[in-house]
Amino acid sequence: MSGMECPYCKSQMERGSLRSRGGVYFLPEGEKIPKLYLDSQFKKHNAVPLPPYWYSTSVEFPEAWICRNCHRIVIEYEEQ
């Protein structure tokens, strides 16, 4: 697969993956950081955990696309 068109500026994006050495999650603006990496804490703060999940035994990094023109990264995730 070649590239993907950036949904923001329409430039060609590069394929890669989002990586981390720890838990990765999206935290909405105005929410406090969860104290622990627990489902209940993520739900309380409206956070969305992203792979690789800290509790998972296998490490699978999500596919990501980067736009070097407008400096954005697009990733898809599956809810756990």
GROMACS .gro file of C-alpha atoms in nm:
model
   80
    1MET     CA    1   0.000   0.000   0.000
    2SER     CA    2   0.150   0.334  -0.096
    3GLY     CA    3   0.025   0.625   0.109
    4MET     CA    4  -0.289   0.778   0.242
    5GLU     CA    5  -0.421   1.127   0.175
    6CYS     CA    6  -0.410   1.354   0.480
    7PRO     CA    7  -0.767   1.435   0.587
    8TYR     CA    8  -0.654   1.784   0.690
    9CYS     CA    9  -0.426   1.922   0.415
   10LYS     CA   10  -0.468   1.651   0.144
   11SER     CA   11  -0.090   1.585   0.123
   12GLN     CA   12   0.042   1.231   0.089
   13MET     CA   13   0.096   1.062   0.430
   14GLU     CA   14   0.360   0.804   0.527
   15ARG     CA   15   0.271   0.471   0.684
   16GLY     CA   16   0.431   0.365   1.013
   17SER     CA   17   0.329   0.265   1.366
   18LEU     CA   18   0.273   0.434   1.700
   19ARG     CA   19   0.519   0.299   1.957
   20SER     CA   20   0.568   0.335   2.328
   21ARG     CA   21   0.758   0.177   2.615
   22GLY     CA   22   0.457   0.210   2.846
   23GLY     CA   23   0.085   0.256   2.833
   24VAL     CA   24  -0.046   0.492   2.567
   25TYR     CA   25  -0.385   0.659   2.591
   26PHE     CA   26  -0.583   0.957   2.467
   27LEU     CA   27  -0.697   1.199   2.739
   28PRO     CA   28  -0.964   1.456   2.647
   29GLU     CA   29  -0.891   1.820   2.719
   30GLY     CA   30  -1.002   1.923   3.068
   31GLU     CA   31  -0.977   1.572   3.215
   32LYS     CA   32  -0.732   1.478   3.491
   33ILE     CA   33  -0.465   1.215   3.435
   34PRO     CA   34  -0.576   0.870   3.558
   35LYS     CA   35  -0.390   0.767   3.874
   36LEU     CA   36  -0.360   0.405   3.765
   37TYR     CA   37  -0.375   0.216   3.436
   38LEU     CA   38  -0.711   0.057   3.518
   39ASP     CA   39  -1.024   0.031   3.306
   40SER     CA   40  -1.225   0.203   3.580
   41GLN     CA   41  -0.981   0.496   3.592
   42PHE     CA   42  -0.982   0.536   3.213
   43LYS     CA   43  -1.364   0.537   3.208
   44LYS     CA   44  -1.379   0.784   3.498
   45HIS     CA   45  -1.157   1.031   3.307
   46ASN     CA   46  -1.303   0.955   2.959
   47ALA     CA   47  -0.959   0.832   2.849
   48VAL     CA   48  -0.915   0.589   2.559
   49PRO     CA   49  -0.634   0.333   2.600
   50LEU     CA   50  -0.435   0.258   2.284
   51PRO     CA   51  -0.227  -0.047   2.199
   52PRO     CA   52   0.002  -0.187   2.309
   53TYR     CA   53  -0.205  -0.231   2.623
   54TRP     CA   54   0.000  -0.246   2.942
   55TYR     CA   55  -0.179  -0.562   3.056
   56SER     CA   56  -0.132  -0.748   2.726
   57THR     CA   57   0.117  -1.033   2.696
   58SER     CA   58   0.174  -0.967   2.325
   59VAL     CA   59   0.297  -0.637   2.189
   60GLU     CA   60   0.112  -0.515   1.879
   61PHE     CA   61   0.166  -0.155   1.779
   62PRO     CA   62  -0.115   0.017   1.587
   63GLU     CA   63  -0.070   0.126   1.229
   64ALA     CA   64  -0.025   0.502   1.201
   65TRP     CA   65   0.002   0.758   0.923
   66ILE     CA   66   0.209   1.077   0.951
   67CYS     CA   67   0.171   1.398   0.752
   68ARG     CA   68   0.499   1.583   0.747
   69ASN     CA   69   0.327   1.880   0.581
   70CYS     CA   70   0.077   1.970   0.856
   71HIS     CA   71   0.245   1.771   1.137
   72ARG     CA   72  -0.039   1.534   1.223
   73ILE     CA   73  -0.056   1.163   1.297
   74VAL     CA   74  -0.366   0.956   1.225
   75ILE     CA   75  -0.419   0.619   1.396
   76GLU     CA   76  -0.709   0.377   1.414
   77TYR     CA   77  -0.779   0.178   1.728
   78GLU     CA   78  -1.009  -0.097   1.843
   79GLU     CA   79  -1.188  -0.068   2.174
   80GLN     CA   80  -1.097  -0.332   2.428
   0.00000   0.00000   0.00000
